[in-house]
Coordinates of C-alpha atoms in Angstrom, one line a residue:
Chain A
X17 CA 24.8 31.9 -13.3
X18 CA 22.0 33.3 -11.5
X19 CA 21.8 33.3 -8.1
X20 CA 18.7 32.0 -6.5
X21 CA 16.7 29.3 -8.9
X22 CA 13.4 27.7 -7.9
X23 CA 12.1 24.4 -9.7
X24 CA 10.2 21.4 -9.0
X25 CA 12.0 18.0 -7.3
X26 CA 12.0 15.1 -9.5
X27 CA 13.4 12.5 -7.2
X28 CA 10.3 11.2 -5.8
X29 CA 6.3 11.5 -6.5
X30 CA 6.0 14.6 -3.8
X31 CA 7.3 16.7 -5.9
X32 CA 8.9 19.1 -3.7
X33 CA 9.3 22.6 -4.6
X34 CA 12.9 23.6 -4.0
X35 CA 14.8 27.2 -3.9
X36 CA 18.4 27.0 -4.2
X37 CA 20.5 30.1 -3.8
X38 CA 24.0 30.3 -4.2
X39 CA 26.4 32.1 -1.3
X40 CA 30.0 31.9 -2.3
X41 CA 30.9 28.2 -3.8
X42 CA 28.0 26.5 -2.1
X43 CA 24.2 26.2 -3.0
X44 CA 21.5 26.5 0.3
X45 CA 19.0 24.1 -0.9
X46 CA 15.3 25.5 0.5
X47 CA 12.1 23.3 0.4
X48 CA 13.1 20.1 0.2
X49 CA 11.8 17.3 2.7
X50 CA 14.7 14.6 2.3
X51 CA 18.1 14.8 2.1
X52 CA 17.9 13.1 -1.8
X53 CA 16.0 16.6 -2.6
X54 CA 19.2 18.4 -1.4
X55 CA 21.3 16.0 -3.8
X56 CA 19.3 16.6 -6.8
X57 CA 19.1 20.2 -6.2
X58 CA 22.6 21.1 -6.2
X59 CA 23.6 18.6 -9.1
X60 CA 21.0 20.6 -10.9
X61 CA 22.8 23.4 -10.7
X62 CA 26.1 21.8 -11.2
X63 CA 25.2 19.6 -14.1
X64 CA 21.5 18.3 -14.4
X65 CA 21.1 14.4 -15.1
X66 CA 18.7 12.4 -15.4
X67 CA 17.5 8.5 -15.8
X68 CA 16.1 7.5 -19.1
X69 CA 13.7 5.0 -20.0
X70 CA 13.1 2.9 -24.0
X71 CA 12.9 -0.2 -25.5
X72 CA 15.3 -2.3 -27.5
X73 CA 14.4 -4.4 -30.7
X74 CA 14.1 -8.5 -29.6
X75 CA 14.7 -11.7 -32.1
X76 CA 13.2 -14.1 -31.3
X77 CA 11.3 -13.1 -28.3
X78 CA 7.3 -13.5 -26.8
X79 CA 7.8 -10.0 -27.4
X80 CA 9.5 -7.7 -29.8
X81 CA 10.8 -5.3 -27.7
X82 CA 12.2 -5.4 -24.1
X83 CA 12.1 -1.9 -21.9
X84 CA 15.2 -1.0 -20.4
X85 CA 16.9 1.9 -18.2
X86 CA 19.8 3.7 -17.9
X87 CA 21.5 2.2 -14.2
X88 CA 23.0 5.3 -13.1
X89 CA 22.1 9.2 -14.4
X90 CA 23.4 10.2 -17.5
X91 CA 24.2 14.1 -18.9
X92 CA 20.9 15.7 -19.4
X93 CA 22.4 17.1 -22.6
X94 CA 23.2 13.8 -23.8
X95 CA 19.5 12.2 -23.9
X96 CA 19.0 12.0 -27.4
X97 CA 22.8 10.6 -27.9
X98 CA 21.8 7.8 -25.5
X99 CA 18.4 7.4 -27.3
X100 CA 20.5 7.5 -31.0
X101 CA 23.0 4.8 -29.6
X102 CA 20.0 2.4 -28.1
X103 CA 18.1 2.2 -30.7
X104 CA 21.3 1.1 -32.9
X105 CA 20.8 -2.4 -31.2
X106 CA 19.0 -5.3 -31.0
X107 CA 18.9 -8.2 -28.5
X108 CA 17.9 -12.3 -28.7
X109 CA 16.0 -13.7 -26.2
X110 CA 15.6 -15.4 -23.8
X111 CA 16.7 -11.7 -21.8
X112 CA 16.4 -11.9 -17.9
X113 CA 15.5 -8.5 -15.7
X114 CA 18.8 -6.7 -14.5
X115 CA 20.6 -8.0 -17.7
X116 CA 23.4 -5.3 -19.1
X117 CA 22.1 -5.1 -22.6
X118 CA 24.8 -2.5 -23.3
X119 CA 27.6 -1.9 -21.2
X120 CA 28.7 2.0 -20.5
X121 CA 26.4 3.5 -22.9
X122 CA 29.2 6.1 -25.0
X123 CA 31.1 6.3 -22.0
X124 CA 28.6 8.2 -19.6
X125 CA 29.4 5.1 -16.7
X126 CA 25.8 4.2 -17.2
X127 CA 24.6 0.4 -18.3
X128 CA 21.6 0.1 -20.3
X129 CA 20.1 -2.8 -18.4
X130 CA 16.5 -5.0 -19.4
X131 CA 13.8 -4.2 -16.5
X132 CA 11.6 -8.0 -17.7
X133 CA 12.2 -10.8 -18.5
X134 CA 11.3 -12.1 -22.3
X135 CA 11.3 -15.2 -22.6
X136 CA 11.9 -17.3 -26.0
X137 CA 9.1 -17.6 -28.5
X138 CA 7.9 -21.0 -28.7
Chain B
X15 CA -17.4 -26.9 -12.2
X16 CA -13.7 -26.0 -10.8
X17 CA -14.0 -25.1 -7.5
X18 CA -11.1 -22.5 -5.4
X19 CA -11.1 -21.3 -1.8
X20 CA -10.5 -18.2 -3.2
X21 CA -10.5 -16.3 -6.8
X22 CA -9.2 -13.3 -7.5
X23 CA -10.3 -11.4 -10.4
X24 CA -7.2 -9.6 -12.1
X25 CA -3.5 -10.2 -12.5
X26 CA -2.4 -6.9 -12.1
X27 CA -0.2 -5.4 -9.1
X28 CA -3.5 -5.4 -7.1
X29 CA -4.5 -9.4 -7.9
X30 CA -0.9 -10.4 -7.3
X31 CA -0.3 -8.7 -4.0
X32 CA -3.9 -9.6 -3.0
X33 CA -2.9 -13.5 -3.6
X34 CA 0.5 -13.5 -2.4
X35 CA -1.4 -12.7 0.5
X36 CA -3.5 -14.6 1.2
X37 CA -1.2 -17.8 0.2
X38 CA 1.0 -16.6 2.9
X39 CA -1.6 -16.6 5.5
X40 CA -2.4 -20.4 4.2
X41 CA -4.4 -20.4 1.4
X42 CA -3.7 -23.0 -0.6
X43 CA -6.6 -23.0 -3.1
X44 CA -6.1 -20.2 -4.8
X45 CA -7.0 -19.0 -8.8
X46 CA -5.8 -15.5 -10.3
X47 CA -7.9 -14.9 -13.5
X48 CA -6.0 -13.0 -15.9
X49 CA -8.2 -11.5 -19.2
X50 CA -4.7 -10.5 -21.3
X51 CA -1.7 -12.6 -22.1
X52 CA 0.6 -12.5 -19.1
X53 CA 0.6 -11.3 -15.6
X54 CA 1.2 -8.1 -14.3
X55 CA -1.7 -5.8 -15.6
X56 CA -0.7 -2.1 -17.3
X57 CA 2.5 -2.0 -15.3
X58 CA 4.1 -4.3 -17.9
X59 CA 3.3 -0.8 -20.4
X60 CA 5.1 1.6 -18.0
X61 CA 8.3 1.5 -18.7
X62 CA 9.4 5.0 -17.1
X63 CA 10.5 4.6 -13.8
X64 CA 9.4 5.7 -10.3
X65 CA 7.4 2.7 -9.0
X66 CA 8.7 0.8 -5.6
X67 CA 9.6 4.1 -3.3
X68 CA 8.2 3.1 -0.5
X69 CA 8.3 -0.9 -1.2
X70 CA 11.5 -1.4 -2.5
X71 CA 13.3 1.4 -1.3
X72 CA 14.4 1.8 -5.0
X73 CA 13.1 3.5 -8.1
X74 CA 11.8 0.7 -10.4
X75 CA 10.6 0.4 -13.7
X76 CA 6.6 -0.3 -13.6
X77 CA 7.5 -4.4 -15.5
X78 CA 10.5 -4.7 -12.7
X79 CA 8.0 -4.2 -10.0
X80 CA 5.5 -6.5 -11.6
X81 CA 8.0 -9.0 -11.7
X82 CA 8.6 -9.3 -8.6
X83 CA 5.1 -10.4 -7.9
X84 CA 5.2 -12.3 -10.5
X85 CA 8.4 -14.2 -8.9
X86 CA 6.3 -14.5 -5.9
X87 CA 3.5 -15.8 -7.5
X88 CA 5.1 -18.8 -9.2
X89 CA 7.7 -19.0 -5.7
X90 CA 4.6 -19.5 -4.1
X91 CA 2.8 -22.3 -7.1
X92 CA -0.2 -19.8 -7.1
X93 CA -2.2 -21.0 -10.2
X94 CA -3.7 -19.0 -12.6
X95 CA -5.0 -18.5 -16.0
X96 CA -4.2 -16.2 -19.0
X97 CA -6.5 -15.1 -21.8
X98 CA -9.3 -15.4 -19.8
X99 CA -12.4 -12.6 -19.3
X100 CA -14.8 -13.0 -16.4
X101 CA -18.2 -12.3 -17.5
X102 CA -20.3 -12.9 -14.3
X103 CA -20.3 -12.7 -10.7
X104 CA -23.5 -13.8 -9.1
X105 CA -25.0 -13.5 -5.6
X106 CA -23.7 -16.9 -4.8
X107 CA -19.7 -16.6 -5.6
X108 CA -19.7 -18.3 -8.9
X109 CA -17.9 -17.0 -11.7
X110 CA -18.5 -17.6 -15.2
X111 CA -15.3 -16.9 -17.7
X112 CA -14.7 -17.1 -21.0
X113 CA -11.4 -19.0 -21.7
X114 CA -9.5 -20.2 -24.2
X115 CA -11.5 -23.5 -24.2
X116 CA -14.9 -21.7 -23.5
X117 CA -17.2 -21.2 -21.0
X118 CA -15.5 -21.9 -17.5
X119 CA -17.7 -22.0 -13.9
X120 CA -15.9 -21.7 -11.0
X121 CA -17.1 -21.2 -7.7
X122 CA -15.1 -19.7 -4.4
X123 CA -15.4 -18.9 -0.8
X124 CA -14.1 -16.0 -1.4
X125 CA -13.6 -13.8 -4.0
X126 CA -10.7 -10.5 -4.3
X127 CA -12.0 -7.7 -7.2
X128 CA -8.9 -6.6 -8.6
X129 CA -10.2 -5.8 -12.6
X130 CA -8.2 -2.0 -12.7
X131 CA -9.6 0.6 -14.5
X132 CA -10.1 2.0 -17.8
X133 CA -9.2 5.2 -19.9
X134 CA -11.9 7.7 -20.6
X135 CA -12.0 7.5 -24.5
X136 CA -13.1 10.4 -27.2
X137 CA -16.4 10.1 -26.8
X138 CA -16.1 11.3 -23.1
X139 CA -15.3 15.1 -24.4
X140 CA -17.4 17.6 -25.9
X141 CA -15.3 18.6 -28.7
X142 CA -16.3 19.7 -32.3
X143 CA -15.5 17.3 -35.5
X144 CA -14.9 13.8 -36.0
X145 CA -13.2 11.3 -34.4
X146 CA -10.8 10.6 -37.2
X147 CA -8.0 8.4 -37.2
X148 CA -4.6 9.4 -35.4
X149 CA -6.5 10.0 -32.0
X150 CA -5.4 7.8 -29.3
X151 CA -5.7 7.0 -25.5
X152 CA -2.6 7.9 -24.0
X153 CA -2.4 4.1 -22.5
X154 CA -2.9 3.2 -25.9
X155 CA -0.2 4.7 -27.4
X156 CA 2.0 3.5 -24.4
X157 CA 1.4 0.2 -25.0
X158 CA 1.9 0.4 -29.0
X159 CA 4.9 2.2 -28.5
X160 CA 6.5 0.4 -25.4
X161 CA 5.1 -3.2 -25.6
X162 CA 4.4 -3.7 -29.7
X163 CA 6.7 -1.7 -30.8
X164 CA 4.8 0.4 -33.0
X165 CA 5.1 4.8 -33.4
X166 CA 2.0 6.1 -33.8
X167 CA 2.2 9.1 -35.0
X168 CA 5.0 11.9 -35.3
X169 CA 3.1 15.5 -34.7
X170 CA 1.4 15.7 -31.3
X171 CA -1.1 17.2 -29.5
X172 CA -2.2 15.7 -25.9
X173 CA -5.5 16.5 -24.2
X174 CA -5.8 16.4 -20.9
X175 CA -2.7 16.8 -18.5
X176 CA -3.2 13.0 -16.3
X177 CA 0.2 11.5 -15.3
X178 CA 0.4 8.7 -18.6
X179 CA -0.4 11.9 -21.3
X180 CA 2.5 13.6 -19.3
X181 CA 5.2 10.4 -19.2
X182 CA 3.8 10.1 -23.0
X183 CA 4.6 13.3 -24.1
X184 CA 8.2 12.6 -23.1
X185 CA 8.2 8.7 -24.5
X186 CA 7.2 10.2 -27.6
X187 CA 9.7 13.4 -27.6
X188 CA 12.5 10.7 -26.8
X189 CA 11.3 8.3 -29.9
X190 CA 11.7 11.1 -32.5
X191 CA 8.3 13.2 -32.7
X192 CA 7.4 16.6 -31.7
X193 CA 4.8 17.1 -29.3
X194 CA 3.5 20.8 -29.6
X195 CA 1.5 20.8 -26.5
X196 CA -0.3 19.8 -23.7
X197 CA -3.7 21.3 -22.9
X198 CA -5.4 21.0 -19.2
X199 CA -8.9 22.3 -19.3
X200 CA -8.2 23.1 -15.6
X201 CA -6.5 25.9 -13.9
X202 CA -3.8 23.1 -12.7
X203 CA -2.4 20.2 -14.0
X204 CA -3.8 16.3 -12.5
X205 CA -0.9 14.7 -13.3
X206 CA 1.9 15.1 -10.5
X207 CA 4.1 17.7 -10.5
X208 CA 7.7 16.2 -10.8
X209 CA 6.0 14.6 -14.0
X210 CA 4.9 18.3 -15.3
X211 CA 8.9 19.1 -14.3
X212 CA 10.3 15.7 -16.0
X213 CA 8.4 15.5 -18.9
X214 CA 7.2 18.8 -20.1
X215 CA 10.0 21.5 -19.0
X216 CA 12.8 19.1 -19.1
X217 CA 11.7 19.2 -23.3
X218 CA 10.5 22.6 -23.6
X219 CA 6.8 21.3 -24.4
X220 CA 4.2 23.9 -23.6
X221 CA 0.9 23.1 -21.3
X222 CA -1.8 25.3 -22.0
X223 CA -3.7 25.6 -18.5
X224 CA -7.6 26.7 -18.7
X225 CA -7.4 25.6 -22.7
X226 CA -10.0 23.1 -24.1
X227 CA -9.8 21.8 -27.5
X228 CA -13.1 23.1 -29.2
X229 CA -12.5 21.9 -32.8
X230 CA -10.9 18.6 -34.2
X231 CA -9.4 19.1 -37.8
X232 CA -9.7 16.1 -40.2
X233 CA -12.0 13.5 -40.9
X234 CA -10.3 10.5 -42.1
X235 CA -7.3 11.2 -40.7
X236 CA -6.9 14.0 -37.9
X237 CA -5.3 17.4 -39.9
X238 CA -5.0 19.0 -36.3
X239 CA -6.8 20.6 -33.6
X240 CA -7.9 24.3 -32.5
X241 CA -7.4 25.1 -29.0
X242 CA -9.4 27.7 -27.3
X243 CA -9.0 29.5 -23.2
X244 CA -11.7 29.1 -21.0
X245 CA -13.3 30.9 -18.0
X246 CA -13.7 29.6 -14.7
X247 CA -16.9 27.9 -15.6
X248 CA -15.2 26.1 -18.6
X249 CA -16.6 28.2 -21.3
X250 CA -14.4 28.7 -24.5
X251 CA -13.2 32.6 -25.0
X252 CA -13.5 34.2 -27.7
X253 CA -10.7 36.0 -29.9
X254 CA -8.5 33.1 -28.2
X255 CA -8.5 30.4 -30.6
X256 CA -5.3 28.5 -31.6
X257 CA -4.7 26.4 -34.3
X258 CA -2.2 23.6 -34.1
X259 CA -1.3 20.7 -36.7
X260 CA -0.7 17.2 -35.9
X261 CA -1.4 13.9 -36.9
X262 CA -2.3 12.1 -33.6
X263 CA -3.9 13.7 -30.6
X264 CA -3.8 11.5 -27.3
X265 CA -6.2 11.9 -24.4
X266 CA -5.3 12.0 -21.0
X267 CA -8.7 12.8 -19.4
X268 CA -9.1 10.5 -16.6
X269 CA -9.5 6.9 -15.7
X270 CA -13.0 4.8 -14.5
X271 CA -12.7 2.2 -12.4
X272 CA -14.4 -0.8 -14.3
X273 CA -16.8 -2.3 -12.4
X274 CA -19.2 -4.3 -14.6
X275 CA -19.2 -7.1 -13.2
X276 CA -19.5 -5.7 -9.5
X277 CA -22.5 -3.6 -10.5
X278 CA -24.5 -6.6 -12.0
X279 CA -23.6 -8.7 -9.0
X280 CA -25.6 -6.1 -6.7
X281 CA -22.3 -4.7 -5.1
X282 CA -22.9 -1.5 -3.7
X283 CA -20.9 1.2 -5.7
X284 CA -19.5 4.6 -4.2
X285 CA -20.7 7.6 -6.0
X286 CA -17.2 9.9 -6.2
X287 CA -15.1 6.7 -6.7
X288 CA -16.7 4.9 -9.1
X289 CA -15.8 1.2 -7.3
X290 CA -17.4 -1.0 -4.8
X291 CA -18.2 0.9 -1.6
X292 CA -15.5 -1.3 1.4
X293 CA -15.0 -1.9 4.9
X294 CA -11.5 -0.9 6.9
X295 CA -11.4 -5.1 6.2
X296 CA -11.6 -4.1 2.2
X297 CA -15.0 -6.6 2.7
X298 CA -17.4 -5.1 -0.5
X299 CA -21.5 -5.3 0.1
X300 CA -21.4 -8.6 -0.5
X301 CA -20.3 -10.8 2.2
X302 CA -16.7 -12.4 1.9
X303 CA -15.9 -10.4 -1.6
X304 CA -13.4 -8.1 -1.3
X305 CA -11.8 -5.4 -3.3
X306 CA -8.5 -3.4 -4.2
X307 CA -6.5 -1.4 -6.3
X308 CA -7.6 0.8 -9.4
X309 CA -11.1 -1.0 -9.5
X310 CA -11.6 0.4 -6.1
X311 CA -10.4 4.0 -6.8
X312 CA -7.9 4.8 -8.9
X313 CA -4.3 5.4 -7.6
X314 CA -1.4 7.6 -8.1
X315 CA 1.6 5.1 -6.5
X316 CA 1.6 1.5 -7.3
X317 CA 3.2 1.1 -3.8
X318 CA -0.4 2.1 -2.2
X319 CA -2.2 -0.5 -3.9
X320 CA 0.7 -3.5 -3.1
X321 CA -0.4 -2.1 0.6
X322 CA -4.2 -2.1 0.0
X323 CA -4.1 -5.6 -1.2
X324 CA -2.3 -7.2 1.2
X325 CA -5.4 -6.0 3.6
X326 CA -7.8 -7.5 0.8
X327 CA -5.9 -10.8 0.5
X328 CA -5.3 -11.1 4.1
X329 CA -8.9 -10.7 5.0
X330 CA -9.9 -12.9 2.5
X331 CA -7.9 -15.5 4.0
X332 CA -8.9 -15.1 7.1
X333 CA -12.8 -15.1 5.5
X334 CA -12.2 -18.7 4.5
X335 CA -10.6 -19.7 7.5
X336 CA -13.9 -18.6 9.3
X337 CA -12.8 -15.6 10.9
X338 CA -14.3 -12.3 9.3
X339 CA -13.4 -8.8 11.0
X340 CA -16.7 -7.3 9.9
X341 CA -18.8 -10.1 11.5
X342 CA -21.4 -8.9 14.1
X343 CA -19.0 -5.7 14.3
X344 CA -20.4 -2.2 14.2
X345 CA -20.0 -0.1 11.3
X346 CA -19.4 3.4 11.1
X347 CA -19.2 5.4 7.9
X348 CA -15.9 7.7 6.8
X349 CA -17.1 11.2 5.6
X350 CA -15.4 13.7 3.5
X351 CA -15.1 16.5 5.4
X352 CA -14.0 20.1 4.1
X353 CA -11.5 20.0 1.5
X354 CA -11.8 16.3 1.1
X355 CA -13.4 14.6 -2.1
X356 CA -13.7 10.9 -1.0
X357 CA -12.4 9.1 1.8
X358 CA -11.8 5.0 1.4
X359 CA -12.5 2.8 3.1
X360 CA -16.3 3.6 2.9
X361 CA -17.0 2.2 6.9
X362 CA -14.7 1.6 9.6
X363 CA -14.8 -2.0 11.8
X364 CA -15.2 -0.6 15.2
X365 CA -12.3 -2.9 16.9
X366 CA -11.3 -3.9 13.8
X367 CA -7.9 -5.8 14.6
X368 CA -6.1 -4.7 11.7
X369 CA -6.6 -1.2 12.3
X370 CA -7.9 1.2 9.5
X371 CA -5.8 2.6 6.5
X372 CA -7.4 6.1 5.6
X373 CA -6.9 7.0 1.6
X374 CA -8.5 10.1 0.5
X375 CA -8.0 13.1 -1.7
X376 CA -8.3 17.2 -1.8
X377 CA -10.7 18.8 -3.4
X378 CA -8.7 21.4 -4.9
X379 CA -4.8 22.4 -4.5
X380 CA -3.3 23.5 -1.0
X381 CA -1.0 25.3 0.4
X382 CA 0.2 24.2 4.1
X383 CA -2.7 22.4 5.6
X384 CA -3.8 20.8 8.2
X385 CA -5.3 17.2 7.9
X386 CA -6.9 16.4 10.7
X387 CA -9.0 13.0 11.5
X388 CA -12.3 13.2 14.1
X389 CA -14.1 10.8 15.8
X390 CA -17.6 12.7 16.4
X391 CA -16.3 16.3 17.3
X392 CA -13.2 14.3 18.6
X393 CA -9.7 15.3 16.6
X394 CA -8.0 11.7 17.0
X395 CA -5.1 12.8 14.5
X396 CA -3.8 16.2 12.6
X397 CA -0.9 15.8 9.8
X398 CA 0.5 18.9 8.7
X399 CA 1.8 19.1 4.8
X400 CA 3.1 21.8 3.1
X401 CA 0.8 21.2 0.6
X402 CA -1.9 18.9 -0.8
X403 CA -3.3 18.9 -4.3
X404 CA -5.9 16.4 -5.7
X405 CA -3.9 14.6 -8.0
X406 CA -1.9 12.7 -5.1
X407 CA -3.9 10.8 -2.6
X408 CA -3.1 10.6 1.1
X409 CA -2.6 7.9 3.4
X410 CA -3.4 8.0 7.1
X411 CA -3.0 4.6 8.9
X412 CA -5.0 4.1 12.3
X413 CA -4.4 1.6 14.9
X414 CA -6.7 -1.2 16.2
X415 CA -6.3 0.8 19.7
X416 CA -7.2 4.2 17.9
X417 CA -10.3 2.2 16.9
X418 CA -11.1 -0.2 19.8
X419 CA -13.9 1.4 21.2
X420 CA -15.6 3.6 18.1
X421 CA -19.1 5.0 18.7
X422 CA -18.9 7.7 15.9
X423 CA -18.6 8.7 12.3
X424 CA -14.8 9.1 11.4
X425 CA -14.2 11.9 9.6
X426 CA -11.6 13.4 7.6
X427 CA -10.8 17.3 6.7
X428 CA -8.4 19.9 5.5
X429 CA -8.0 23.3 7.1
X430 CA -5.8 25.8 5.2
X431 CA -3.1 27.2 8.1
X432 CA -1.4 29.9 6.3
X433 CA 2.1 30.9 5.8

C-alpha cells in the first residue's frame, strides 16, 4: 500500500480534495472540511464502499419500475453482484417510499429499499 | 373563467416549495399547474442520490425528496392539475392552458414561474454528419432508463461533461453497457467534481478534456463518432483524431431555462441567465409575478431552489395580502464583479425585510479565494473558500439590517489570495 493517496470526496456536492497519508497503523486525513470527509477517506483506504442506485420491475403499478437504494454502503467490489441480484426481482404495487424491497441484499447488511411511492394502476 | 389567489406555473421542487409557502403564510386559493403526469418535475427521473444535504440533513434520492413536497402539498389540500400546458401569460395575470378538457382561463392575483429548464439538444453543436438515430439527451435517456424502463443503447459515447451525462455514464455502466468515454470541449469538467470521482473513476471511464466531437458516424442509425483535441480557442487539432464506435451518443451540453411564456408576457429577461430578471423579493418585471428555481437560473443543489421558493411563495403571499416588499422601495442593481458571471437576484429592496439571498457563480475555476460583497466601494462581507469553480453556485445570505439603509450598487467579486 502506498503511502500518501490523494482523491476527490464523494460524500457531499463540495467535493473536497483530500490527501491521506499513512504513519504507522493510522491514516492523517488532509483537505477535508467536515468530519464525514475524514470517515470516507480512511474507509477508502481500508475498504472503499459505496451507495448504489436502480430500478426494480413493477406488476401492476402506474409505473413499471420503482427506483430504489441500497440503505447502508455496500463493498465497492461487489456493485455489479448487487446490480445482478436486483434485477433478479420484481415487485407489485401499490409500493410505499422507505419500503425494504429486499432485505440484506447477499449478505452485505444493506436493504434494498423503494425511494416513491407507486401506486396501483387503475 | 376559474379564478385563484395565486397560480403557480410548474409542479416541480421549485412550484411545490413555492406553494407550500405560501399556503402556510395563509393562502388558501391556491392552483399548481402541472404539464406532465404527476408532481414533482425531473426529480422523479433522478434516482442517484445526493439531494436534501442541507434540507434534510440526509442524502436522498431526487423522487424521495419530491415526495416530501408532494406529502406537503396534499397535507396541506393544495389543488392542482396534471397533464396540463400553460400557453399564455398576459399583462393582466390570466393564464390560458391547455388541459385535458381543453382550453382552460384562469386568472390570479398572483402568479409564481416555476416552468424549469430544458436540455440543449443536437442541434445546439457544430458537429459534422447526421443526426441519426441512437443520439440522446442525457435527461432523455434518464428518464427511459429510470422511469420507462427502457435501455437505450449498449455502446456509449457522452458529449459534454454536465452533472446528468456524468450520473448517466454510471446508470448506464451499472445497467450492463460500456461507456467508452466522456468528452468535455473544455479544459475542465461542468459537472461537479465528486460526480467526475463517483461516476467516471469509480468505473474506469475516460474524459477527454479539450476534445470536441468533429464527425458523427452513421446516418440511420449512429455507427460512432470521431473525437478530435482542441486549442484554447476551441479549434480542432490536427493529427489528433480519434475514432470511437457506439450506438448511442448522449449530450450533456448544458440546460436553458424555458422561458416562453415569460418572454411573450413582456417579463424582462437577464442576459447571462437566460430567466426573468428578479428582485431580493423574487418579484419579476411584472408586478406581483414571481419567479424561482431552474426557470430562473439553473441550479446545481435542489436544496437551493427549496430555499429560493420559499422567498417566491412567501412574497407572493404576502402580494395578495396587500403587502409587497418592492412597493415604493428603492432598487439597486447586483453587479458581477471580477471573477463573477451573474449574480441573482438582479436588484436588491433597499430595507427589504426579508433580507437578500446572493446566488452567483465564477467565471472560471479557483483556487483559494476571496469572495467579497461591496456596497459602493464599501466591503460589507468577504468569504474565504478554498476554492470556487463555475459549475457550483454560491450562496451569500444578507440581513434586513445589512440592507436597511442601501444607497448603492451591491456588488459581488472574487480575488484569487494565493497559497
Amino acid at each position: 500500500m502506498e503511502n500518501k493517496k490523494e482523491f476527490t470526496c464523494i460524500v457531499c456536492p463540495v467535493g473536497c480534495h483530500l490527501t491521506v497519508t499513512k504513519e504507522e497503523n493510522q491514516y492523517n486525513v488532509n483537505g477535508n472540511t467536515c468530519k464525514r470527509g475524514e470517515i470516507y477517506a480512511q474507509q477508502e483506504m481500508i475498504a472503499p464502499k459505496r451507495n448504489i442506485a436502480s430500478t426494480i420491475r413493477v406488476e401492476d403499478g402506474f409505473l413499471n419500475l420503482v427506483p430504489v437504494k441500497t440503505d447502508k454502503q455496500i463493498p465497492k467490489e461487489m456493485i455489479f453482484d448487487v446490480m445482478k441480484e436486483i434485477n433478479k426481482y420484481r415487485v407489485t404495487a401499490p409500493i410505499k417510499v422507505g419500503d425494504i424491497l429486499i432485505e440484506n441484499i447477499l449478505g452485505t447488511g444493506s436493504n434494498i429499499v423503494a425511494t416513491r411511492n407507486i401506486a396501483k394502476n387503475n | 373563467m376559474l379564478n385563484y389567489d395565486l397560480v403557480v406555473i410548474g409542479g416541480g421542487p421549485a412550484g411545490l416549495a413555492a406553494a407550500v409557502e405560501a399556503k402556510k403564510n395563509g393562502i388558501d386559493s391556491i392552483l399548481i399547474i402541472e404539464r406532465d403526469r404527476e408532481l414533482g418535475g425531473i426529480l422523479n427521473q433522478c434516482i442517484h442520490s445526493g439531494f436534501g444535504l442541507h434540507e434534510f440533513k440526509e442524502e436522498l434520492a431526487g423522487p424521495e425528496y419530491a415526495q416530501r413536497f408532494i406529502d406537503q402539498v396534499n397535507e396541506l389540500g393544495i389543488e392542482y392539475i396534471l397533464n396540463t400546458m400553460v400557453i399564455e401569460l398576459n399583462k393582466d395575470k390570466e393564464i390560458i392552458a391547455l388541459s385535458e378538457d381543453g382550453l382552460i382561463n384562469i386568472g390570479a392575483k398572483s402568479i409564481v414561474l416555476a416552468m424549469g429548464c430544458r436540455e440543449r439538444t443536437a442541434g445546439a453543436v457544430a458537429m459534422n454528419g447526421y443526426r441519426p438515430a441512437g443520439v440522446y439527451t442525457a435527461g432523455m435517456a434518464q428518464r427511459m432508463m429510470n422511469m420507462e424502463g427502457l435501455m437505450v443503447g449498449k455502446e456509449v459515447v457522452i458529449y459534454g461533461s454536465g452533472d446528468i451525462g456524468l450520473i448517466m455514464a454510471r446508470r448506464m455502466t451499472l445497467e450492463g453497457a460500456k461507456v467508452k468515454c466522456v468528452v468535455e470541449i473544455s479544459p475542465q469538467s461542468s459537472g461537479l467534481n465528486r460526480n467526475i470521482a463517483q461516476c467516471l473513476n469509480d468505473y474506469d471511464i475516460p474524459l477527454y478534456l479539450s476534445h470536441n466531437i468533429n464527425k458523427v458516424h452513421g446516418k440511420e442509425k449512429i455507427e460512432g463518432v470521431t473525437i478530435c483535441k482542441v486549442d484554447e480557442k476551441w479549434q480542432p487539432i490536427k493529427g489528433t483524431e480519434q475514432y470511437f464506435s457506439c450506438d448511442t451518443l448522449l449530450l450533456s451540453i448544458g440546460l436553458i431555462p424555458e422561458n416562453e411564456l415569460t418572454v411573450n408576457a413582456g417579463i424582462e429577461i437577464g442576459e447571462v441567465t437566460n430567466g426573468p430578471k428578479v428582485k431580493s423579493n423574487m418579484e419579476t418585471s411584472m408586478e406581483g409575478v414571481f419567479s424561482c428555481g431552474n426557470v430562473l437560473h439553473v441550479h446545481d443543489i435542489v436544496d437551493f431552489v427549496t430555499k429560493e421558493s420559499r422567498v417566491a411563495g412567501k412574497n407572493a403571499a404576502d402580494y395578495i395580502k396587500g403587502i409587497n416588499d418592492s412597493d415604493g422601495k428603492k432598487l439597486f442593481e447586483t453587479e458581477a464583479g471580477n471573477g463573477v458571471s451573474y449574480v441573482i437576484p438582479n436588484y436588491v429592496v433597499s430595507g427589504g425585510k426579508d433580507g437578500a439571498n446572493l446566488y452567483f457563480r465564477s467565471r472560471k475555476p479557483y483556487k483559494k479565494v476571496e469572495v467579497k460583497v461591496l456596497i459602493g466601494d464599501k466591503v460589507i462581507k468577504t468569504k474565504k473558500m478554498p476554492a470556487m469553480i463555475p459549475s457550483e453556485m454560491v450562496n451569500i445570505p444578507l440581513s434586513p439590517e445589512e440592507i436597511a439603509n442601501l444607497n448603492d450598487k451591491i456588488k459581488v467579486e472574487v480575488k484569487e489570495i494565493g497559497k
